[in-house]
PDB file of C-alpha atoms and ligand atoms in Angstrom:
ATOM      1  CA  MET A  24     130.261 128.730-128.600  1.00  0.00           C
ATOM      2  CA  ALA A  25     127.213 130.056-126.849  1.00  0.00           C
ATOM      3  CA  VAL A  26     124.679 127.466-125.819  1.00  0.00           C
ATOM      4  CA  ASN A  27     121.179 128.412-124.821  1.00  0.00           C
ATOM      5  CA  ASN A  28     120.517 126.404-121.740  1.00  0.00           C
ATOM      6  CA  ILE A  29     117.015 125.272-121.017  1.00  0.00           C
ATOM      7  CA  ASP A  30     116.940 123.656-117.643  1.00  0.00           C
ATOM      8  CA  ILE A  31     114.043 121.289-117.803  1.00  0.00           C
ATOM      9  CA  GLY A  32     113.263 121.677-114.124  1.00  0.00           C
ATOM     10  CA  ASP A  33     113.447 125.395-114.270  1.00  0.00           C
ATOM     11  CA  VAL A  34     111.573 126.772-117.247  1.00  0.00           C
ATOM     12  CA  LEU A  35     108.770 129.077-116.257  1.00  0.00           C
ATOM     13  CA  ALA A  36     105.172 128.693-117.314  1.00  0.00           C
ATOM     14  CA  THR A  37     104.013 130.826-120.198  1.00  0.00           C
ATOM     15  CA  ALA A  38     100.920 132.926-120.470  1.00  0.00           C
ATOM     16  CA  HIS A  39      99.356 130.595-123.044  1.00  0.00           C
ATOM     17  CA  ASP A  40      96.289 128.788-121.912  1.00  0.00           C
ATOM     18  CA  ASP A  41      95.771 125.885-124.285  1.00  0.00           C
ATOM     19  CA  ALA A  42      92.146 125.424-123.415  1.00  0.00           C
ATOM     20  CA  HIS A  43      91.181 128.755-124.946  1.00  0.00           C
ATOM     21  CA  ALA A  44      92.745 128.251-128.367  1.00  0.00           C
ATOM     22  CA  THR A  45      90.371 127.931-131.288  1.00  0.00           C
ATOM     23  CA  PRO A  46      90.515 124.719-133.286  1.00  0.00           C
ATOM     24  CA  ASN A  47      91.015 125.345-136.972  1.00  0.00           C
ATOM     25  CA  HIS A  48      89.791 123.576-140.038  1.00  0.00           C
ATOM     26  CA  SER A  49      92.358 120.832-140.507  1.00  0.00           C
ATOM     27  CA  ILE A  50      92.265 119.912-136.839  1.00  0.00           C
ATOM     28  CA  ALA A  51      88.525 119.573-136.999  1.00  0.00           C
ATOM     29  CA  ARG A  52      89.103 116.847-139.570  1.00  0.00           C
ATOM     30  CA  MET A  53      91.362 114.853-137.280  1.00  0.00           C
ATOM     31  CA  ARG A  54      89.191 112.159-135.765  1.00  0.00           C
ATOM     32  CA  GLU A  55      90.180 110.729-132.441  1.00  0.00           C
ATOM     33  CA  GLU A  56      88.947 107.181-132.636  1.00  0.00           C
ATOM     34  CA  GLN A  57      90.631 106.050-129.467  1.00  0.00           C
ATOM     35  CA  GLY A  58      89.775 107.253-125.942  1.00  0.00           C
ATOM     36  CA  ALA A  59      92.156 109.735-124.363  1.00  0.00           C
ATOM     37  CA  LEU A  60      94.663 108.358-121.858  1.00  0.00           C
ATOM     38  CA  SER A  61      93.929 108.933-118.173  1.00  0.00           C
ATOM     39  CA  PRO A  62      96.521 110.817-116.081  1.00  0.00           C
ATOM     40  CA  ILE A  63      97.604 107.491-114.540  1.00  0.00           C
ATOM     41  CA  ASP A  64      98.108 105.945-117.997  1.00  0.00           C
ATOM     42  CA  CYS A  65     100.141 108.999-118.987  1.00  0.00           C
ATOM     43  CA  GLU A  66     102.358 108.680-115.940  1.00  0.00           C
ATOM     44  CA  ARG A  67     102.969 105.008-116.681  1.00  0.00           C
ATOM     45  CA  LYS A  68     104.114 106.038-120.152  1.00  0.00           C
ATOM     46  CA  ARG A  69     106.250 108.846-118.729  1.00  0.00           C
ATOM     47  CA  LEU A  70     104.018 111.392-120.412  1.00  0.00           C
ATOM     48  CA  ILE A  71     102.970 114.795-119.154  1.00  0.00           C
ATOM     49  CA  HIS A  72      99.256 115.528-118.722  1.00  0.00           C
ATOM     50  CA  ARG A  73      97.173 118.460-117.578  1.00  0.00           C
ATOM     51  CA  GLU A  74      96.799 117.597-113.889  1.00  0.00           C
ATOM     52  CA  GLU A  75      98.554 119.468-111.106  1.00  0.00           C
ATOM     53  CA  SER A  76     100.710 116.491-110.085  1.00  0.00           C
ATOM     54  CA  VAL A  77     103.055 116.930-113.056  1.00  0.00           C
ATOM     55  CA  ARG A  78     102.762 120.703-113.282  1.00  0.00           C
ATOM     56  CA  GLN A  79     106.496 121.401-112.967  1.00  0.00           C
ATOM     57  CA  GLN A  80     107.400 119.058-115.823  1.00  0.00           C
ATOM     58  CA  SER A  81     104.577 120.152-118.091  1.00  0.00           C
ATOM     59  CA  ASP A  82     105.492 123.790-117.536  1.00  0.00           C
ATOM     60  CA  ALA A  83     109.087 122.984-118.462  1.00  0.00           C
ATOM     61  CA  PHE A  84     107.956 121.423-121.743  1.00  0.00           C
ATOM     62  CA  ARG A  85     105.606 124.322-122.423  1.00  0.00           C
ATOM     63  CA  GLY A  86     108.601 126.606-121.926  1.00  0.00           C
ATOM     64  CA  ILE A  87     110.593 124.756-124.572  1.00  0.00           C
ATOM     65  CA  ARG A  88     107.532 124.878-126.852  1.00  0.00           C
ATOM     66  CA  THR A  89     107.375 128.651-126.439  1.00  0.00           C
ATOM     67  CA  ARG A  90     111.021 129.008-127.329  1.00  0.00           C
ATOM     68  CA  LEU A  91     110.637 126.909-130.475  1.00  0.00           C
ATOM     69  CA  LEU A  92     107.532 128.824-131.532  1.00  0.00           C
ATOM     70  CA  GLU A  93     109.414 132.090-131.116  1.00  0.00           C
ATOM     71  CA  MET A  94     112.198 130.758-133.321  1.00  0.00           C
ATOM     72  CA  GLY A  95     109.762 129.330-135.872  1.00  0.00           C
ATOM     73  CA  GLY A  96     107.727 132.477-136.459  1.00  0.00           C
ATOM     74  CA  ASP A  97     104.509 131.942-138.356  1.00  0.00           C
ATOM     75  CA  SER A  98     105.130 128.588-139.993  1.00  0.00           C
ATOM     76  CA  ASN A  99     105.152 125.032-138.693  1.00  0.00           C
ATOM     77  CA  PHE A 100     108.503 123.292-138.397  1.00  0.00           C
ATOM     78  CA  ILE A 101     110.487 120.106-137.850  1.00  0.00           C
ATOM     79  CA  THR A 102     112.411 119.694-134.589  1.00  0.00           C
ATOM     80  CA  LEU A 103     115.089 117.082-134.093  1.00  0.00           C
ATOM     81  CA  VAL A 104     115.521 115.930-130.489  1.00  0.00           C
ATOM     82  CA  CYS A 105     118.571 113.879-129.654  1.00  0.00           C
ATOM     83  CA  SER A 106     120.600 113.050-126.617  1.00  0.00           C
ATOM     84  CA  VAL A 107     124.291 113.655-126.114  1.00  0.00           C
ATOM     85  CA  SER A 108     124.907 110.022-125.164  1.00  0.00           C
ATOM     86  CA  PRO A 109     122.749 106.891-124.945  1.00  0.00           C
ATOM     87  CA  ARG A 110     120.000 106.806-122.289  1.00  0.00           C
ATOM     88  CA  SER A 111     120.234 110.506-121.432  1.00  0.00           C
ATOM     89  CA  GLY A 112     116.521 110.933-122.079  1.00  0.00           C
ATOM     90  CA  GLY A 113     116.264 112.093-125.700  1.00  0.00           C
ATOM     91  CA  SER A 114     113.192 109.970-126.415  1.00  0.00           C
ATOM     92  CA  PHE A 115     111.552 111.069-123.173  1.00  0.00           C
ATOM     93  CA  VAL A 116     112.015 114.716-124.113  1.00  0.00           C
ATOM     94  CA  ALA A 117     110.892 114.175-127.749  1.00  0.00           C
ATOM     95  CA  ARG A 118     107.700 112.426-126.621  1.00  0.00           C
ATOM     96  CA  ASN A 119     106.831 115.062-124.053  1.00  0.00           C
ATOM     97  CA  LEU A 120     107.687 118.019-126.238  1.00  0.00           C
ATOM     98  CA  ALA A 121     105.407 116.613-128.940  1.00  0.00           C
ATOM     99  CA  THR A 122     102.722 116.205-126.259  1.00  0.00           C
ATOM    100  CA  ALA A 123     103.160 119.801-125.113  1.00  0.00           C
ATOM    101  CA  PHE A 124     102.487 120.975-128.680  1.00  0.00           C
ATOM    102  CA  ALA A 125      99.405 118.753-128.854  1.00  0.00           C
ATOM    103  CA  PHE A 126      98.076 120.372-125.635  1.00  0.00           C
ATOM    104  CA  ASP A 127      97.468 123.456-127.728  1.00  0.00           C
ATOM    105  CA  GLU A 128      94.134 122.841-129.438  1.00  0.00           C
ATOM    106  CA  SER A 129      95.167 124.882-132.456  1.00  0.00           C
ATOM    107  CA  LYS A 130      98.049 122.503-133.214  1.00  0.00           C
ATOM    108  CA  THR A 131      98.724 118.863-133.942  1.00  0.00           C
ATOM    109  CA  SER A 132     101.996 117.075-133.508  1.00  0.00           C
ATOM    110  CA  LEU A 133     103.621 114.137-135.148  1.00  0.00           C
ATOM    111  CA  LEU A 134     106.368 112.214-133.374  1.00  0.00           C
ATOM    112  CA  ILE A 135     108.630 110.237-135.706  1.00  0.00           C
ATOM    113  CA  ASP A 136     110.935 107.598-134.274  1.00  0.00           C
ATOM    114  CA  ALA A 137     114.159 108.138-136.182  1.00  0.00           C
ATOM    115  CA  ASN A 138     116.336 105.925-134.011  1.00  0.00           C
ATOM    116  CA  LEU A 139     116.460 103.062-136.493  1.00  0.00           C
ATOM    117  CA  ARG A 140     119.007 100.992-134.584  1.00  0.00           C
ATOM    118  CA  TYR A 141     117.233 101.054-131.224  1.00  0.00           C
ATOM    119  CA  PRO A 142     113.693 102.223-131.798  1.00  0.00           C
ATOM    120  CA  ASN A 143     111.612 102.456-128.642  1.00  0.00           C
ATOM    121  CA  GLN A 144     108.967 105.138-129.009  1.00  0.00           C
ATOM    122  CA  HIS A 145     106.258 102.633-129.994  1.00  0.00           C
ATOM    123  CA  LYS A 146     107.004 100.603-126.856  1.00  0.00           C
ATOM    124  CA  ALA A 147     106.985 103.685-124.656  1.00  0.00           C
ATOM    125  CA  LEU A 148     103.626 104.769-126.062  1.00  0.00           C
ATOM    126  CA  GLY A 149     102.195 101.250-126.153  1.00  0.00           C
ATOM    127  CA  VAL A 150     101.615 101.329-129.910  1.00  0.00           C
ATOM    128  CA  GLU A 151     101.657  98.052-131.837  1.00  0.00           C
ATOM    129  CA  PRO A 152     103.132  98.933-135.246  1.00  0.00           C
ATOM    130  CA  THR A 153     101.073  96.336-137.109  1.00  0.00           C
ATOM    131  CA  THR A 154     101.205  98.085-140.475  1.00  0.00           C
ATOM    132  CA  GLY A 155     104.870  99.050-140.305  1.00  0.00           C
ATOM    133  CA  GLY A 156     106.821 102.225-139.752  1.00  0.00           C
ATOM    134  CA  LEU A 157     109.174 104.711-141.349  1.00  0.00           C
ATOM    135  CA  VAL A 158     111.636 102.224-142.828  1.00  0.00           C
ATOM    136  CA  ASP A 159     108.847 100.108-144.298  1.00  0.00           C
ATOM    137  CA  PHE A 160     107.344 103.168-145.929  1.00  0.00           C
ATOM    138  CA  LEU A 161     110.692 104.369-147.307  1.00  0.00           C
ATOM    139  CA  GLU A 162     111.180 100.923-148.836  1.00  0.00           C
ATOM    140  CA  HIS A 163     107.593 100.568-150.091  1.00  0.00           C
ATOM    141  CA  PRO A 164     106.057 104.012-150.536  1.00  0.00           C
ATOM    142  CA  SER A 165     103.111 102.583-152.437  1.00  0.00           C
ATOM    143  CA  ARG A 166     101.684 101.445-149.075  1.00  0.00           C
ATOM    144  CA  GLY A 167     100.726 105.035-148.375  1.00  0.00           C
ATOM    145  CA  ILE A 168     101.827 107.278-145.542  1.00  0.00           C
ATOM    146  CA  ALA A 169      98.530 106.889-143.663  1.00  0.00           C
ATOM    147  CA  SER A 170      99.353 103.236-142.965  1.00  0.00           C
ATOM    148  CA  ILE A 171     102.330 104.153-140.770  1.00  0.00           C
ATOM    149  CA  MET A 172     100.669 106.928-138.743  1.00  0.00           C
ATOM    150  CA  TYR A 173      99.280 105.718-135.420  1.00  0.00           C
ATOM    151  CA  GLN A 174      97.113 107.244-132.734  1.00  0.00           C
ATOM    152  CA  THR A 175      98.717 107.565-129.315  1.00  0.00           C
ATOM    153  CA  GLY A 176      95.831 108.151-126.927  1.00  0.00           C
ATOM    154  CA  VAL A 177      96.922 111.788-126.596  1.00  0.00           C
ATOM    155  CA  PRO A 178      94.497 113.979-128.550  1.00  0.00           C
ATOM    156  CA  ARG A 179      96.143 115.559-131.621  1.00  0.00           C
ATOM    157  CA  LEU A 180      99.384 113.569-131.175  1.00  0.00           C
ATOM    158  CA  ARG A 181     100.177 110.967-133.822  1.00  0.00           C
ATOM    159  CA  MET A 182     103.296 108.869-134.128  1.00  0.00           C
ATOM    160  CA  ILE A 183     105.279 107.132-136.835  1.00  0.00           C
ATOM    161  CA  PRO A 184     107.282 104.209-135.432  1.00  0.00           C
ATOM    162  CA  ALA A 185     110.705 103.403-136.868  1.00  0.00           C
ATOM    163  CA  GLY A 186     109.590 100.113-138.367  1.00  0.00           C
ATOM    164  CA  LYS A 187     111.978  97.262-139.004  1.00  0.00           C
ATOM    165  CA  ALA A 188     115.263  97.859-137.118  1.00  0.00           C
ATOM    166  CA  ARG A 189     118.072  98.807-139.494  1.00  0.00           C
ATOM    167  CA  GLU A 190     121.811  99.256-139.134  1.00  0.00           C
ATOM    168  CA  ASN A 191     122.379 101.472-142.158  1.00  0.00           C
ATOM    169  CA  SER A 192     120.185 104.338-140.963  1.00  0.00           C
ATOM    170  CA  SER A 193     122.356 107.105-142.415  1.00  0.00           C
ATOM    171  CA  GLU A 194     121.544 105.829-145.914  1.00  0.00           C
ATOM    172  CA  TYR A 195     117.839 106.260-145.233  1.00  0.00           C
ATOM    173  CA  PHE A 196     118.284 109.694-143.704  1.00  0.00           C
ATOM    174  CA  SER A 197     120.363 111.032-146.563  1.00  0.00           C
ATOM    175  CA  SER A 198     117.949 109.735-149.174  1.00  0.00           C
ATOM    176  CA  PHE A 199     115.912 112.028-151.348  1.00  0.00           C
ATOM    177  CA  ARG A 200     112.820 110.097-150.349  1.00  0.00           C
ATOM    178  CA  MET A 201     113.251 110.841-146.632  1.00  0.00           C
ATOM    179  CA  ARG A 202     113.412 114.565-147.301  1.00  0.00           C
ATOM    180  CA  ALA A 203     110.396 114.359-149.591  1.00  0.00           C
ATOM    181  CA  VAL A 204     108.380 112.478-146.961  1.00  0.00           C
ATOM    182  CA  LEU A 205     109.152 115.027-144.253  1.00  0.00           C
ATOM    183  CA  ASP A 206     108.390 117.939-146.572  1.00  0.00           C
ATOM    184  CA  SER A 207     105.051 116.508-147.520  1.00  0.00           C
ATOM    185  CA  LEU A 208     104.156 115.692-143.900  1.00  0.00           C
ATOM    186  CA  ARG A 209     104.981 119.234-142.847  1.00  0.00           C
ATOM    187  CA  CYS A 210     103.294 120.968-145.742  1.00  0.00           C
ATOM    188  CA  ARG A 211     100.072 118.968-145.702  1.00  0.00           C
ATOM    189  CA  TYR A 212      98.729 120.745-142.611  1.00  0.00           C
ATOM    190  CA  THR A 213     100.030 124.131-141.559  1.00  0.00           C
ATOM    191  CA  ASP A 214      99.156 123.404-137.935  1.00  0.00           C
ATOM    192  CA  ARG A 215     101.185 120.181-137.805  1.00  0.00           C
ATOM    193  CA  TYR A 216     104.505 120.231-135.932  1.00  0.00           C
ATOM    194  CA  LEU A 217     106.961 117.401-136.502  1.00  0.00           C
ATOM    195  CA  PHE A 218     109.368 115.918-133.960  1.00  0.00           C
ATOM    196  CA  LEU A 219     112.162 113.575-134.938  1.00  0.00           C
ATOM    197  CA  ASP A 220     113.344 111.366-132.092  1.00  0.00           C
ATOM    198  CA  GLY A 221     116.919 110.847-133.153  1.00  0.00           C
ATOM    199  CA  PRO A 222     119.727 108.575-132.002  1.00  0.00           C
ATOM    200  CA  PRO A 223     122.360 109.847-129.539  1.00  0.00           C
ATOM    201  CA  VAL A 224     124.963 112.165-131.064  1.00  0.00           C
ATOM    202  CA  LYS A 225     127.899 110.209-129.675  1.00  0.00           C
ATOM    203  CA  GLY A 226     129.229 107.426-131.835  1.00  0.00           C
ATOM    204  CA  ALA A 227     127.387 107.837-135.154  1.00  0.00           C
ATOM    205  CA  PRO A 228     126.829 110.530-137.777  1.00  0.00           C
ATOM    206  CA  ASP A 229     123.043 109.944-137.881  1.00  0.00           C
ATOM    207  CA  ALA A 230     122.029 112.815-135.615  1.00  0.00           C
ATOM    208  CA  ARG A 231     124.053 115.286-137.677  1.00  0.00           C
ATOM    209  CA  ILE A 232     122.609 113.943-140.924  1.00  0.00           C
ATOM    210  CA  LEU A 233     119.093 114.174-139.494  1.00  0.00           C
ATOM    211  CA  SER A 234     119.709 117.759-138.448  1.00  0.00           C
ATOM    212  CA  ASP A 235     119.989 118.689-142.139  1.00  0.00           C
ATOM    213  CA  LEU A 236     116.343 117.664-142.458  1.00  0.00           C
ATOM    214  CA  ALA A 237     115.206 119.608-139.393  1.00  0.00           C
ATOM    215  CA  ASP A 238     114.574 123.296-138.811  1.00  0.00           C
ATOM    216  CA  PHE A 239     115.601 123.146-135.163  1.00  0.00           C
ATOM    217  CA  VAL A 240     117.603 120.908-132.862  1.00  0.00           C
ATOM    218  CA  VAL A 241     117.011 120.288-129.160  1.00  0.00           C
ATOM    219  CA  LEU A 242     119.923 118.536-127.518  1.00  0.00           C
ATOM    220  CA  VAL A 243     119.331 116.519-124.362  1.00  0.00           C
ATOM    221  CA  ALA A 244     122.091 116.154-121.817  1.00  0.00           C
ATOM    222  CA  GLY A 245     121.843 113.712-118.959  1.00  0.00           C
ATOM    223  CA  TYR A 246     122.107 115.808-115.821  1.00  0.00           C
ATOM    224  CA  GLY A 247     125.184 114.599-113.946  1.00  0.00           C
ATOM    225  CA  ARG A 248     125.883 112.074-116.706  1.00  0.00           C
ATOM    226  CA  ASP A 249     127.161 114.032-119.679  1.00  0.00           C
ATOM    227  CA  THR A 250     130.244 116.139-118.992  1.00  0.00           C
ATOM    228  CA  PRO A 251     130.520 119.763-120.226  1.00  0.00           C
ATOM    229  CA  ALA A 252     133.189 118.558-122.692  1.00  0.00           C
ATOM    230  CA  ALA A 253     130.843 115.882-124.090  1.00  0.00           C
ATOM    231  CA  ILE A 254     128.024 118.425-124.369  1.00  0.00           C
ATOM    232  CA  ASN A 255     130.241 120.914-126.202  1.00  0.00           C
ATOM    233  CA  GLN A 256     131.422 118.193-128.529  1.00  0.00           C
ATOM    234  CA  ALA A 257     127.817 117.252-129.292  1.00  0.00           C
ATOM    235  CA  VAL A 258     126.843 120.897-129.842  1.00  0.00           C
ATOM    236  CA  ALA A 259     129.641 121.264-132.390  1.00  0.00           C
ATOM    237  CA  ASN A 260     127.828 118.828-134.694  1.00  0.00           C
ATOM    238  CA  PHE A 261     124.983 121.221-135.385  1.00  0.00           C
ATOM    239  CA  ASP A 262     124.395 124.446-137.219  1.00  0.00           C
ATOM    240  CA  PRO A 263     124.310 127.046-134.387  1.00  0.00           C
ATOM    241  CA  ALA A 264     121.335 128.751-136.060  1.00  0.00           C
ATOM    242  CA  LYS A 265     119.276 125.586-135.641  1.00  0.00           C
ATOM    243  CA  LEU A 266     120.199 124.821-132.063  1.00  0.00           C
ATOM    244  CA  ALA A 267     117.246 125.797-129.881  1.00  0.00           C
ATOM    245  CA  GLY A 268     118.998 124.796-126.695  1.00  0.00           C
ATOM    246  CA  VAL A 269     120.311 122.107-124.422  1.00  0.00           C
ATOM    247  CA  VAL A 270     117.862 120.433-122.065  1.00  0.00           C
ATOM    248  CA  PHE A 271     119.386 119.101-118.871  1.00  0.00           C
ATOM    249  CA  ASN A 272     117.350 116.042-118.074  1.00  0.00           C
ATOM    250  CA  GLU A 273     117.496 114.382-114.724  1.00  0.00           C
ATOM    251  CA  SER A 274     116.002 110.928-114.914  1.00  0.00           C
ATOM    252  CA  PRO A 275     114.895 109.387-111.634  1.00  0.00           C
TER     253      PRO A 275
HETATM  254  N1  LIG B 319     113.014 113.012-116.647  1.00  0.00           N
HETATM  255  C1  LIG B 319     112.591 111.751-116.668  1.00  0.00           C
HETATM  256  N2  LIG B 319     111.578 111.345-115.860  1.00  0.00           N
HETATM  257  C2  LIG B 319     111.150 110.060-115.865  1.00  0.00           C
HETATM  258  N3  LIG B 319     111.657 109.080-116.649  1.00  0.00           N
HETATM  259  C3  LIG B 319     112.659 109.413-117.483  1.00  0.00           C
HETATM  260  C4  LIG B 319     113.171 110.755-117.536  1.00  0.00           C
HETATM  261  N4  LIG B 319     114.159 110.775-118.455  1.00  0.00           N
HETATM  262  C5  LIG B 319     114.259 109.532-118.945  1.00  0.00           C
HETATM  263  N5  LIG B 319     113.371 108.706-118.358  1.00  0.00           N
HETATM  264  C6  LIG B 319     113.230 107.263-118.620  1.00  0.00           C
HETATM  265  O1  LIG B 319     114.558 106.720-118.716  1.00  0.00           O
HETATM  266  C7  LIG B 319     114.643 105.761-119.771  1.00  0.00           C
HETATM  267  C8  LIG B 319     115.696 106.206-120.814  1.00  0.00           C
HETATM  268  O2  LIG B 319     115.245 107.405-121.421  1.00  0.00           O
HETATM  269  P1  LIG B 319     115.129 107.564-123.006  1.00  0.00           P
HETATM  270  O3  LIG B 319     114.715 106.319-123.664  1.00  0.00           O
HETATM  271  O4  LIG B 319     114.314 108.793-123.225  1.00  0.00           O
HETATM  272  O5  LIG B 319     116.655 107.876-123.310  1.00  0.00           O
HETATM  273  P2  LIG B 319     117.352 108.021-124.735  1.00  0.00           P
HETATM  274  O6  LIG B 319     118.431 109.047-124.579  1.00  0.00           O
HETATM  275  O7  LIG B 319     116.327 108.265-125.770  1.00  0.00           O
HETATM  276  O8  LIG B 319     117.986 106.573-124.894  1.00  0.00           O
HETATM  277  P3  LIG B 319     118.467 105.806-126.257  1.00  0.00           P
HETATM  278  O9  LIG B 319     119.942 105.968-126.249  1.00  0.00           O
HETATM  279  O10 LIG B 319     118.018 104.374-126.021  1.00  0.00           O
HETATM  280  O11 LIG B 319     117.786 106.451-127.417  1.00  0.00           O
HETATM  281  C9  LIG B 319     113.246 105.642-120.339  1.00  0.00           C
HETATM  282  O12 LIG B 319     112.592 104.574-119.704  1.00  0.00           O
HETATM  283  C10 LIG B 319     112.583 106.971-119.961  1.00  0.00           C
HETATM  284  O13 LIG B 319     111.173 106.877-119.881  1.00  0.00           O
HETATM  285 MG1  LIG B 320     116.023 107.394-127.622  1.00  0.00          MG
END
């Protein structure tokens, strides 16, 4: 099976210059109540920013963004990001890809932590999920979706934490309610791009189940960690038409 390789250290910059995009109506309504993170804060959170010091990484994420936008055509979409095996960097890539979309002033992005067993995106972003997360909303939808959407300190990037840790995540992901929530989040604003930070493919059916809810899948392989056989096995879980590529991530 053909795999489109995106080497995270090796994707070229695109011609887009985010700073010149025109904000549109729904973005104008998005109020940033919290100050933007400084480059040093971003680096502590393993987040790309606009300064030269992380240029190579931010260009790599912009390259993946370009590829997804080419696949997505004119409409916004849902991207599932998951790693081949635990700790390969799936959450790192999901967080930074969502940030790369938010760099573009004509877009907003929403990062959803869909690793219900071992959620960590709220910790990585320093968000205190005081009013709950995805699981809490799925169990008590009357609370309203707004209560589980948090600012991140990155302009135009919001996040939904996983909420209470749960073992039976596949039941949540295959529920009608989960699909309805994602549909309504995607349809509410045409400039909003959704990113699901999924669990590793190895060992559980969750990533495959989540991929049914996504338009595209980005698979993250740990460079020098995941073998070609393990990567191919992971790839085989997904609809080839949805697979945007494999990112080879080398964590320090
Ligand atoms: N390219 C990278 N540069 C810097 N730090 C990285 C990189 N890749 C991963 N990390 C760090 O390594 C740790 C593990 O990465 P991450 O949590 O993204 O992996 P994961 O595949 O999502 O793991 P899990 O199986 O827990 O979901 C995190 O602290 C993350 O910030
Ligand atoms: Mg993760």
